[in-house]
Amino acid sequence: KLSALKAKDKHHDDIDRLEPMKWLNSVLMDVFVSKLNVKFALPVYDQRVAFLDSTFTLHYILLATKSHDTLKNPAGSIRSKPLKALQHRFKDKGITLIFPLNVNNTHWLVGAIFRASSTIGIFDSLIGESSNQAYHKLAYENMKKVWKVLAEAWFKDLHVPDQEWKFVVHTKIPKQGNVSDCGVFAIILIKSRFHLHIGSLFTQKIWLLTVSIKHTTRSKKKICNSYLKIKSKTCKVLSPAPGISEAAVSVHLSDVVGLLWEMGMDVGEEQGLDVFISWKNVLYLQERNENPFRVWNHRRRYLSLVCEIIGPRVVMEELANGNLSTSAPIDPT
Amino acid sequence: MSEEDQQVPPTEEDVKGDNTPINVKVVSSSGEEVFFKIKRSTPLRKLLGAYANKVGKQEHTIRFLYDGARVAQTDTPKSLEMEDNDTIDVMVEQVGGCSP
């Protein structure tokens, strides 16, 4: 897949960065983030989660090269386009904002503001080193400031006291265990964890993305049954839409909660989970007799997962159009 | 910090209308500022070309941001409703893989 991509577009070292042991860059992170933004702008997802891109976080969250006042006009209204696009979603005040954060051009981690639970969270795949605390704290302080700007602009009529935030550095998350994969882990963390806070529709389920339609519904169910130890009656296989070679298997969270614990994910404190695993990987692992959820430590799995999520065609199109980092969420209305 | 006025060469695309030139500041990742004077109807890709030339980089390696949003090839100061003395940010590539 990678070699096909590279043959198409030799000039972009962005694609080279998907190779094992290479560090991910902001272009790749932002492609991913913009894809999620499009997805979560759909009404079906309740529009309660939004993602800011790596340039926004560079300017306002971690390096904070710009004053937070530049987010607004002198009159107090929001000037920053990525934030402006969030205004209509802000009304119910239950929004979740997700930030991919870069430290010193060496490390990726994830910050998040969960308005519904008044929590600001840090998800760091390198957690455990005491040197991390300084930038966790810095990110927390700056996320608070960004929120304050937003609250002042959009909750003007209401009496908004200074928000009390809980600051949580999450510890029970997958760790990278090497010196090259934090970008991939950041993507996985964004992907797997933040769905938890967006409402009930897609929670309580795991979706196994399929890339092959060669397997019948029955054989897919059989694999789920024998391999993932999921009861086939709780396993629903969705048919691929016309013209789309992807289909999905959804299973109930309660059936795989043990596996998730093995992955180091603390499901109990959350309300649900939405994980995407490539069907092809499941089949591959089945042949190798490995547990698909155990391979999360292997970069190749992560990277193929990233490719699946971003979609090579999309990457190519975006590269060709010079559109690699639209940060503003697209509003379908 | 380099501060100098650069004139983007006018072309046949600079058509009539409210076309008074405005001053635009392009700020790099390291905070260096380059000032340009540009007509409101001139596509900002010309500004990008002039800036790339100025800093000695290839055009396709540089991306512009205005108010946090990516500037498209066809955008003009008019289409973005830019005002005199507005700032354009140069997008920075960030990488990461291990501990800070």
CSV table of C-alpha atoms in Angstrom, one decimal:
chain,number,residue,atom,x,y,z
A,1,LYS,CA,0.0,0.0,0.0
A,2,LEU,CA,2.7,2.4,1.0
A,3,SER,CA,4.8,1.6,-2.1
A,4,ALA,CA,1.8,2.2,-4.3
A,5,LEU,CA,1.3,5.5,-2.6
A,6,LYS,CA,4.9,6.5,-3.1
A,7,ALA,CA,4.9,5.5,-6.7
A,8,LYS,CA,2.1,7.9,-7.2
A,9,ASP,CA,3.6,10.8,-5.4
A,10,LYS,CA,7.4,10.8,-5.1
A,11,HIS,CA,7.7,14.3,-3.7
A,12,HIS,CA,6.0,14.0,-0.4
A,13,ASP,CA,8.1,12.7,2.4
A,14,ASP,CA,4.9,12.7,4.4
A,15,ILE,CA,4.2,9.2,3.0
A,16,ASP,CA,7.7,8.0,3.9
A,17,ARG,CA,6.8,8.8,7.5
A,18,LEU,CA,4.3,6.0,7.5
A,19,GLU,CA,7.2,3.5,7.4
A,20,PRO,CA,8.2,1.7,10.5
A,21,MET,CA,10.2,3.6,13.0
A,22,LYS,CA,9.7,6.9,11.3
A,23,TRP,CA,8.2,9.8,13.3
A,24,LEU,CA,4.8,11.0,12.2
A,25,ASN,CA,4.5,14.7,11.3
A,26,SER,CA,1.8,17.3,11.7
A,27,VAL,CA,0.6,16.8,8.1
A,28,LEU,CA,-0.3,13.2,8.9
A,29,MET,CA,-1.8,14.1,12.2
A,30,ASP,CA,-3.9,16.8,10.7
A,31,VAL,CA,-5.2,14.6,7.8
A,32,PHE,CA,-6.4,12.3,10.4
A,33,VAL,CA,-7.9,15.0,12.6
A,34,SER,CA,-9.7,16.6,9.7
A,35,LYS,CA,-11.2,13.3,8.7
A,36,LEU,CA,-12.6,12.9,12.2
A,37,ASN,CA,-13.9,16.4,12.2
A,38,VAL,CA,-15.9,15.7,9.1
A,39,LYS,CA,-17.2,12.5,10.6
A,40,PHE,CA,-18.2,14.0,13.9
A,41,ALA,CA,-19.9,17.0,12.3
A,42,LEU,CA,-22.6,14.5,11.1
A,43,PRO,CA,-25.8,14.8,13.1
A,44,VAL,CA,-25.7,11.1,13.8
A,45,TYR,CA,-22.8,11.7,16.1
A,46,ASP,CA,-24.6,14.5,17.8
A,47,GLN,CA,-21.9,17.0,16.9
A,48,ARG,CA,-20.6,16.9,20.4
A,49,VAL,CA,-16.9,16.3,19.7
A,50,ALA,CA,-14.6,18.5,17.7
A,51,PHE,CA,-10.9,18.3,16.9
A,52,LEU,CA,-8.4,21.2,16.6
A,53,ASP,CA,-5.4,20.7,14.4
A,54,SER,CA,-1.7,20.7,15.3
A,55,THR,CA,-1.2,24.2,14.1
A,56,PHE,CA,-3.8,25.5,16.5
A,57,THR,CA,-2.3,23.6,19.4
A,58,LEU,CA,1.2,24.9,18.5
A,59,HIS,CA,-0.1,28.5,18.5
A,60,TYR,CA,-2.3,28.3,21.6
A,61,ILE,CA,-1.8,25.1,23.7
A,62,LEU,CA,1.7,23.8,24.0
A,63,LEU,CA,4.3,26.3,22.7
A,64,ALA,CA,1.6,29.0,22.9
A,65,THR,CA,3.5,31.1,20.4
A,66,LYS,CA,0.5,33.4,20.1
A,67,SER,CA,-1.5,35.3,22.7
A,68,HIS,CA,-4.9,33.9,23.5
A,69,ASP,CA,-6.3,37.4,22.7
A,70,THR,CA,-5.6,36.8,19.0
A,71,LEU,CA,-8.4,34.2,19.1
A,72,LYS,CA,-10.9,37.0,19.2
A,73,ASN,CA,-11.6,40.4,17.7
A,74,PRO,CA,-11.2,43.5,19.7
A,75,ALA,CA,-15.0,43.5,20.2
A,76,GLY,CA,-14.8,40.1,21.9
A,77,SER,CA,-16.2,37.9,19.1
A,78,ILE,CA,-14.3,34.8,18.0
A,79,ARG,CA,-11.9,35.5,15.1
A,80,SER,CA,-10.1,32.1,14.8
A,81,LYS,CA,-11.8,30.2,12.0
A,82,PRO,CA,-11.3,26.7,13.5
A,83,LEU,CA,-13.1,27.9,16.6
A,84,LYS,CA,-15.8,29.9,14.8
A,85,ALA,CA,-16.8,26.7,13.1
A,86,LEU,CA,-17.7,25.3,16.4
A,87,GLN,CA,-20.1,27.9,17.5
A,88,HIS,CA,-23.4,26.1,16.8
A,89,ARG,CA,-22.1,23.0,18.6
A,90,PHE,CA,-21.3,25.0,21.6
A,91,LYS,CA,-24.8,25.7,22.5
A,92,ASP,CA,-25.6,22.6,24.5
A,93,LYS,CA,-22.3,23.1,26.4
A,94,GLY,CA,-21.7,19.4,26.4
A,95,ILE,CA,-19.0,19.6,23.7
A,96,THR,CA,-15.7,17.8,23.8
A,97,LEU,CA,-12.6,19.4,22.3
A,98,ILE,CA,-9.7,17.3,21.3
A,99,PHE,CA,-6.2,18.6,20.8
A,100,PRO,CA,-3.2,16.7,19.3
A,101,LEU,CA,-0.2,18.2,21.1
A,102,ASN,CA,3.4,18.3,20.0
A,103,VAL,CA,6.2,18.8,22.5
A,104,ASN,CA,9.5,20.3,21.4
A,105,ASN,CA,9.2,18.7,17.9
A,106,THR,CA,9.9,15.3,19.5
A,107,HIS,CA,6.7,14.0,21.0
A,108,TRP,CA,3.0,13.7,20.3
A,109,LEU,CA,0.3,13.4,23.0
A,110,VAL,CA,-3.4,14.2,23.3
A,111,GLY,CA,-5.2,16.8,25.3
A,112,ALA,CA,-9.0,17.0,25.7
A,113,ILE,CA,-11.6,19.3,27.2
A,114,PHE,CA,-14.7,17.4,28.3
A,115,ARG,CA,-17.2,20.0,29.1
A,116,ALA,CA,-19.9,17.6,30.2
A,117,SER,CA,-17.8,16.3,33.1
A,118,SER,CA,-15.8,19.5,33.6
A,119,THR,CA,-12.6,17.5,33.0
A,120,ILE,CA,-9.4,18.4,31.2
A,121,GLY,CA,-7.6,15.3,30.3
A,122,ILE,CA,-4.1,14.4,29.1
A,123,PHE,CA,-3.4,11.2,27.3
A,124,ASP,CA,0.3,10.5,27.0
A,125,SER,CA,1.7,7.2,25.7
A,126,LEU,CA,5.0,8.0,27.5
A,127,ILE,CA,3.4,8.6,30.8
A,128,GLY,CA,5.4,7.7,33.8
A,129,GLU,CA,8.4,9.9,33.3
A,130,SER,CA,8.4,12.7,35.8
A,131,SER,CA,9.8,15.1,33.2
A,132,ASN,CA,6.4,15.0,31.5
A,133,GLN,CA,4.6,16.8,34.2
A,134,ALA,CA,5.7,20.3,33.2
A,135,TYR,CA,4.2,20.2,29.8
A,136,HIS,CA,1.1,18.3,31.0
A,137,LYS,CA,0.5,21.2,33.3
A,138,LEU,CA,1.3,23.8,30.6
A,139,ALA,CA,-1.2,22.2,28.3
A,140,TYR,CA,-3.8,22.1,31.0
A,141,GLU,CA,-3.4,25.8,31.8
A,142,ASN,CA,-3.6,26.8,28.1
A,143,MET,CA,-6.6,24.6,27.4
A,144,LYS,CA,-8.3,26.4,30.3
A,145,LYS,CA,-7.5,29.8,28.7
A,146,VAL,CA,-8.8,28.7,25.3
A,147,TRP,CA,-12.0,27.6,27.0
A,148,LYS,CA,-12.3,30.9,28.8
A,149,VAL,CA,-12.1,32.8,25.5
A,150,LEU,CA,-14.8,30.6,24.0
A,151,ALA,CA,-17.1,30.9,27.1
A,152,GLU,CA,-16.7,34.6,27.2
A,153,ALA,CA,-17.6,35.0,23.5
A,154,TRP,CA,-20.5,32.6,23.4
A,155,PHE,CA,-22.1,32.5,26.8
A,156,LYS,CA,-22.3,36.3,27.1
A,157,ASP,CA,-25.9,36.4,28.1
A,158,LEU,CA,-25.5,33.7,30.7
A,159,HIS,CA,-23.9,34.1,34.0
A,160,VAL,CA,-20.8,32.0,33.6
A,161,PRO,CA,-18.7,31.7,36.6
A,162,ASP,CA,-15.1,30.7,36.2
A,163,GLN,CA,-15.3,27.0,35.3
A,164,GLU,CA,-13.9,24.6,37.8
A,165,TRP,CA,-11.9,22.0,36.1
A,166,LYS,CA,-10.8,18.6,37.1
A,167,PHE,CA,-7.3,17.9,35.7
A,168,VAL,CA,-6.8,14.2,34.9
A,169,VAL,CA,-3.6,12.6,33.5
A,170,HIS,CA,-4.9,9.3,32.3
A,171,THR,CA,-2.6,6.4,33.2
A,172,LYS,CA,-4.4,3.3,32.1
A,173,ILE,CA,-3.7,3.8,28.4
A,174,PRO,CA,-1.6,1.8,25.9
A,175,LYS,CA,2.1,2.7,26.1
A,176,GLN,CA,4.3,3.0,23.2
A,177,GLY,CA,7.3,1.1,24.5
A,178,ASN,CA,9.7,2.5,21.9
A,179,VAL,CA,11.0,5.8,20.7
A,180,SER,CA,9.2,6.2,17.5
A,181,ASP,CA,5.5,5.6,17.8
A,182,CYS,CA,4.0,8.3,19.9
A,183,GLY,CA,2.3,9.8,16.9
A,184,VAL,CA,0.6,6.6,16.1
A,185,PHE,CA,-0.4,6.1,19.7
A,186,ALA,CA,-1.8,9.6,19.8
A,187,ILE,CA,-4.0,8.8,16.8
A,188,ILE,CA,-5.1,5.5,18.3
A,189,LEU,CA,-5.9,7.3,21.6
A,190,ILE,CA,-8.0,9.9,19.8
A,191,LYS,CA,-9.7,7.2,17.8
A,192,SER,CA,-10.5,4.9,20.6
A,193,ARG,CA,-11.2,7.0,23.6
A,194,PHE,CA,-12.9,10.1,22.7
A,195,HIS,CA,-15.9,8.5,21.2
A,196,LEU,CA,-16.8,7.7,24.8
A,197,HIS,CA,-18.0,11.1,25.5
A,198,ILE,CA,-20.2,11.8,22.5
A,199,GLY,CA,-23.5,10.2,23.5
A,200,SER,CA,-25.0,6.9,23.4
A,201,LEU,CA,-25.7,6.0,19.8
A,202,PHE,CA,-22.5,4.4,18.9
A,203,THR,CA,-21.2,3.5,22.3
A,204,GLN,CA,-21.4,0.0,23.7
A,205,LYS,CA,-20.2,-1.4,20.4
A,206,ILE,CA,-17.0,-2.3,18.7
A,207,TRP,CA,-16.8,-2.0,15.0
A,208,LEU,CA,-14.6,-4.3,13.1
A,209,LEU,CA,-13.9,-2.6,9.8
A,210,THR,CA,-13.7,-4.9,6.9
A,211,VAL,CA,-11.8,-4.3,3.8
A,212,SER,CA,-12.8,-7.4,2.0
A,213,ILE,CA,-16.2,-8.5,0.7
A,214,LYS,CA,-14.9,-12.0,-0.2
A,215,HIS,CA,-16.0,-13.4,3.1
A,216,THR,CA,-19.6,-14.1,3.6
A,217,THR,CA,-21.6,-12.8,6.5
A,218,ARG,CA,-21.6,-16.4,7.8
A,219,SER,CA,-17.9,-16.8,7.7
A,220,LYS,CA,-17.3,-13.5,9.4
A,221,LYS,CA,-19.7,-14.4,12.2
A,222,LYS,CA,-17.9,-17.7,12.5
A,223,ILE,CA,-14.6,-16.0,12.9
A,224,CYS,CA,-16.0,-13.6,15.5
A,225,ASN,CA,-17.4,-16.6,17.3
A,226,SER,CA,-14.5,-18.8,17.4
A,227,TYR,CA,-11.7,-16.4,17.4
A,228,LEU,CA,-12.8,-13.3,19.3
A,229,LYS,CA,-15.0,-15.5,21.6
A,230,ILE,CA,-18.0,-13.4,20.8
A,231,LYS,CA,-21.4,-15.0,20.7
A,232,SER,CA,-22.6,-15.0,17.1
A,233,LYS,CA,-26.1,-13.9,18.1
A,234,THR,CA,-24.7,-10.6,19.5
A,235,CYS,CA,-22.5,-10.1,16.4
A,236,LYS,CA,-24.2,-8.2,13.7
A,237,VAL,CA,-22.6,-8.0,10.3
A,238,LEU,CA,-23.4,-5.0,8.3
A,239,SER,CA,-23.7,-5.3,4.5
A,240,PRO,CA,-21.4,-3.1,2.5
A,241,ALA,CA,-23.2,-0.2,0.8
A,242,PRO,CA,-23.3,-0.3,-3.0
A,243,GLY,CA,-20.0,0.8,-4.5
A,244,ILE,CA,-18.2,0.6,-1.2
A,245,SER,CA,-15.9,-2.3,-0.5
A,246,GLU,CA,-16.1,-1.9,3.2
A,247,ALA,CA,-18.4,-3.4,5.7
A,248,ALA,CA,-18.5,-3.5,9.4
A,249,VAL,CA,-19.1,-6.0,12.1
A,250,SER,CA,-20.4,-4.5,15.3
A,251,VAL,CA,-20.3,-6.3,18.6
A,252,HIS,CA,-21.4,-5.4,22.0
A,253,LEU,CA,-18.8,-4.0,24.4
A,254,SER,CA,-19.9,-6.3,27.2
A,255,ASP,CA,-18.8,-9.3,25.1
A,256,VAL,CA,-15.2,-8.1,24.7
A,257,VAL,CA,-14.7,-6.1,27.9
A,258,GLY,CA,-12.1,-8.7,29.1
A,259,LEU,CA,-10.0,-8.2,26.0
A,260,LEU,CA,-10.1,-4.5,26.4
A,261,TRP,CA,-8.8,-4.8,29.9
A,262,GLU,CA,-6.0,-6.8,28.4
A,263,MET,CA,-5.2,-3.9,26.1
A,264,GLY,CA,-4.9,-1.8,29.2
A,265,MET,CA,-8.0,0.3,28.6
A,266,ASP,CA,-10.0,1.2,31.6
A,267,VAL,CA,-13.4,0.7,30.3
A,268,GLY,CA,-15.2,0.7,33.6
A,269,GLU,CA,-14.9,4.4,34.2
A,270,GLU,CA,-16.3,5.2,30.8
A,271,GLN,CA,-19.7,4.6,29.2
A,272,GLY,CA,-18.8,2.8,26.0
A,273,LEU,CA,-16.2,2.3,23.4
A,274,ASP,CA,-15.8,2.4,19.7
A,275,VAL,CA,-12.7,0.8,18.3
A,276,PHE,CA,-11.8,0.2,14.7
A,277,ILE,CA,-9.8,-2.8,13.7
A,278,SER,CA,-9.1,-3.8,10.2
A,279,TRP,CA,-10.9,-6.9,9.3
A,280,LYS,CA,-7.9,-7.9,7.2
A,281,ASN,CA,-5.7,-7.7,10.3
A,282,VAL,CA,-8.1,-9.9,12.2
A,283,LEU,CA,-7.8,-12.5,9.5
A,284,TYR,CA,-4.1,-12.2,9.4
A,285,LEU,CA,-3.9,-12.7,13.1
A,286,GLN,CA,-6.2,-15.5,13.0
A,287,GLU,CA,-3.8,-17.4,10.7
A,288,ARG,CA,-1.0,-16.5,13.1
A,289,ASN,CA,-3.1,-17.5,16.0
A,290,GLU,CA,-2.6,-14.2,17.8
A,291,ASN,CA,-5.0,-12.2,19.7
A,292,PRO,CA,-5.8,-9.1,17.7
A,293,PHE,CA,-6.0,-6.9,20.7
A,294,ARG,CA,-2.5,-7.9,21.9
A,295,VAL,CA,-0.8,-6.7,18.8
A,296,TRP,CA,-1.5,-3.1,19.6
A,297,ASN,CA,2.1,-3.0,20.7
A,298,HIS,CA,3.3,-3.7,17.2
A,299,ARG,CA,3.9,-0.8,15.0
A,300,ARG,CA,3.1,-2.5,11.8
A,301,ARG,CA,-0.4,-3.1,13.1
A,302,TYR,CA,-0.8,0.4,14.1
A,303,LEU,CA,0.4,1.8,10.9
A,304,SER,CA,-1.8,-0.4,8.8
A,305,LEU,CA,-4.6,0.8,11.1
A,306,VAL,CA,-3.6,4.3,10.4
A,307,CYS,CA,-3.6,3.7,6.7
A,308,GLU,CA,-7.1,2.1,7.0
A,309,ILE,CA,-8.4,5.0,8.9
A,310,ILE,CA,-7.0,7.7,6.8
A,311,GLY,CA,-7.5,5.8,3.6
A,312,PRO,CA,-4.8,5.8,1.1
A,313,ARG,CA,-7.0,7.2,-1.6
A,314,VAL,CA,-7.9,10.0,0.6
A,315,VAL,CA,-4.3,10.7,1.4
A,316,MET,CA,-3.5,10.8,-2.3
A,317,GLU,CA,-6.4,13.0,-3.1
A,318,GLU,CA,-5.6,15.4,-0.3
A,319,LEU,CA,-1.9,15.5,-1.3
A,320,ALA,CA,-2.8,16.1,-4.9
A,321,ASN,CA,-5.2,18.9,-4.0
A,322,GLY,CA,-2.8,20.5,-1.5
A,323,ASN,CA,-5.5,20.1,1.1
A,324,LEU,CA,-3.8,18.2,3.7
A,325,SER,CA,-4.8,20.1,6.7
A,326,THR,CA,-8.2,21.6,6.8
A,327,SER,CA,-8.7,22.4,10.4
A,328,ALA,CA,-12.2,23.7,10.4
A,329,PRO,CA,-14.8,21.1,11.0
A,330,ILE,CA,-17.3,20.9,8.2
A,331,ASP,CA,-20.8,21.8,9.1
A,332,PRO,CA,-23.3,19.8,7.1
A,333,THR,CA,-26.2,22.2,7.7
B,1,MET,CA,14.1,39.7,12.2
B,2,SER,CA,14.0,41.1,8.7
B,3,GLU,CA,11.6,43.9,8.0
B,4,GLU,CA,11.2,45.2,4.5
B,5,ASP,CA,8.5,46.0,2.1
B,6,GLN,CA,8.2,43.7,-0.8
B,7,GLN,CA,6.1,44.5,-3.8
B,8,VAL,CA,4.3,41.6,-5.4
B,9,PRO,CA,4.4,42.3,-9.1
B,10,PRO,CA,1.0,43.3,-10.5
B,11,THR,CA,-0.4,41.1,-13.2
B,12,GLU,CA,-3.3,41.1,-15.6
B,13,GLU,CA,-5.4,39.4,-12.9
B,14,ASP,CA,-5.4,42.6,-10.9
B,15,VAL,CA,-8.6,43.8,-12.3
B,16,LYS,CA,-10.8,46.8,-11.4
B,17,GLY,CA,-12.9,47.2,-8.3
B,18,ASP,CA,-11.9,48.1,-4.8
B,19,ASN,CA,-8.3,47.2,-5.4
B,20,THR,CA,-6.3,49.4,-3.1
B,21,PRO,CA,-3.2,47.6,-1.9
B,22,ILE,CA,-3.0,46.4,1.7
B,23,ASN,CA,-0.1,45.6,3.8
B,24,VAL,CA,0.3,42.0,4.9
B,25,LYS,CA,2.7,40.6,7.4
B,26,VAL,CA,3.9,37.0,6.9
B,27,VAL,CA,5.2,35.5,10.1
B,28,SER,CA,7.4,32.4,10.1
B,29,SER,CA,7.6,29.7,12.7
B,30,SER,CA,10.6,31.3,14.3
B,31,GLY,CA,8.8,34.7,14.5
B,32,GLU,CA,10.5,36.3,11.6
B,33,GLU,CA,8.3,38.8,9.8
B,34,VAL,CA,8.3,39.8,6.2
B,35,PHE,CA,6.0,42.6,5.0
B,36,PHE,CA,4.3,42.6,1.7
B,37,LYS,CA,2.1,45.1,-0.1
B,38,ILE,CA,-0.6,43.3,-2.1
B,39,LYS,CA,-3.7,44.2,-4.1
B,40,ARG,CA,-6.9,42.9,-2.7
B,41,SER,CA,-7.7,41.0,-5.9
B,42,THR,CA,-4.3,39.3,-6.2
B,43,PRO,CA,-4.4,35.6,-5.5
B,44,LEU,CA,-2.4,34.8,-2.4
B,45,ARG,CA,-0.5,32.1,-4.2
B,46,LYS,CA,1.5,34.9,-5.7
B,47,LEU,CA,2.3,36.1,-2.3
B,48,LEU,CA,3.3,32.6,-1.4
B,49,GLY,CA,5.6,32.5,-4.5
B,50,ALA,CA,7.2,35.8,-3.5
B,51,TYR,CA,7.6,34.6,0.1
B,52,ALA,CA,9.1,31.3,-0.9
B,53,ASN,CA,11.5,33.1,-3.2
B,54,LYS,CA,12.4,35.5,-0.5
B,55,VAL,CA,13.2,32.8,2.1
B,56,GLY,CA,14.8,30.5,-0.5
B,57,LYS,CA,12.4,27.6,-0.2
B,58,GLN,CA,10.3,25.7,-2.8
B,59,GLU,CA,6.7,26.9,-3.0
B,60,HIS,CA,5.2,23.5,-2.4
B,61,THR,CA,6.9,23.2,1.0
B,62,ILE,CA,5.2,26.3,2.4
B,63,ARG,CA,1.6,26.6,3.6
B,64,PHE,CA,-0.1,29.8,4.6
B,65,LEU,CA,-2.7,30.2,7.4
B,66,TYR,CA,-5.0,33.1,7.9
B,67,ASP,CA,-7.0,33.2,11.2
B,68,GLY,CA,-6.0,29.6,11.8
B,69,ALA,CA,-7.4,28.3,8.5
B,70,ARG,CA,-5.5,27.1,5.5
B,71,VAL,CA,-5.2,29.6,2.7
B,72,ALA,CA,-6.3,28.0,-0.6
B,73,GLN,CA,-4.6,28.6,-3.9
B,74,THR,CA,-7.4,30.8,-5.2
B,75,ASP,CA,-8.0,32.9,-2.1
B,76,THR,CA,-7.4,36.6,-2.4
B,77,PRO,CA,-7.3,39.2,0.4
B,78,LYS,CA,-10.8,40.2,-0.8
B,79,SER,CA,-12.2,36.7,-0.6
B,80,LEU,CA,-10.8,36.3,2.9
B,81,GLU,CA,-11.9,39.8,3.9
B,82,MET,CA,-8.4,40.7,5.0
B,83,GLU,CA,-7.7,44.1,6.4
B,84,ASP,CA,-4.7,46.3,6.2
B,85,ASN,CA,-1.8,45.1,8.4
B,86,ASP,CA,-3.3,41.6,8.9
B,87,THR,CA,-1.0,38.7,9.6
B,88,ILE,CA,-0.5,35.5,7.7
B,89,ASP,CA,1.1,32.6,9.5
B,90,VAL,CA,3.5,30.1,7.9
B,91,MET,CA,2.5,26.6,8.8
B,92,VAL,CA,5.2,24.7,10.6
B,93,GLU,CA,5.8,21.0,10.3
B,94,GLN,CA,5.9,19.4,13.6
B,95,VAL,CA,7.2,15.9,14.2
B,96,GLY,CA,7.3,13.6,17.1
B,97,GLY,CA,8.1,10.0,18.1
B,98,CYS,CA,9.8,9.7,21.5
B,99,SER,CA,10.3,11.5,24.7
B,100,PRO,CA,10.8,15.2,24.9
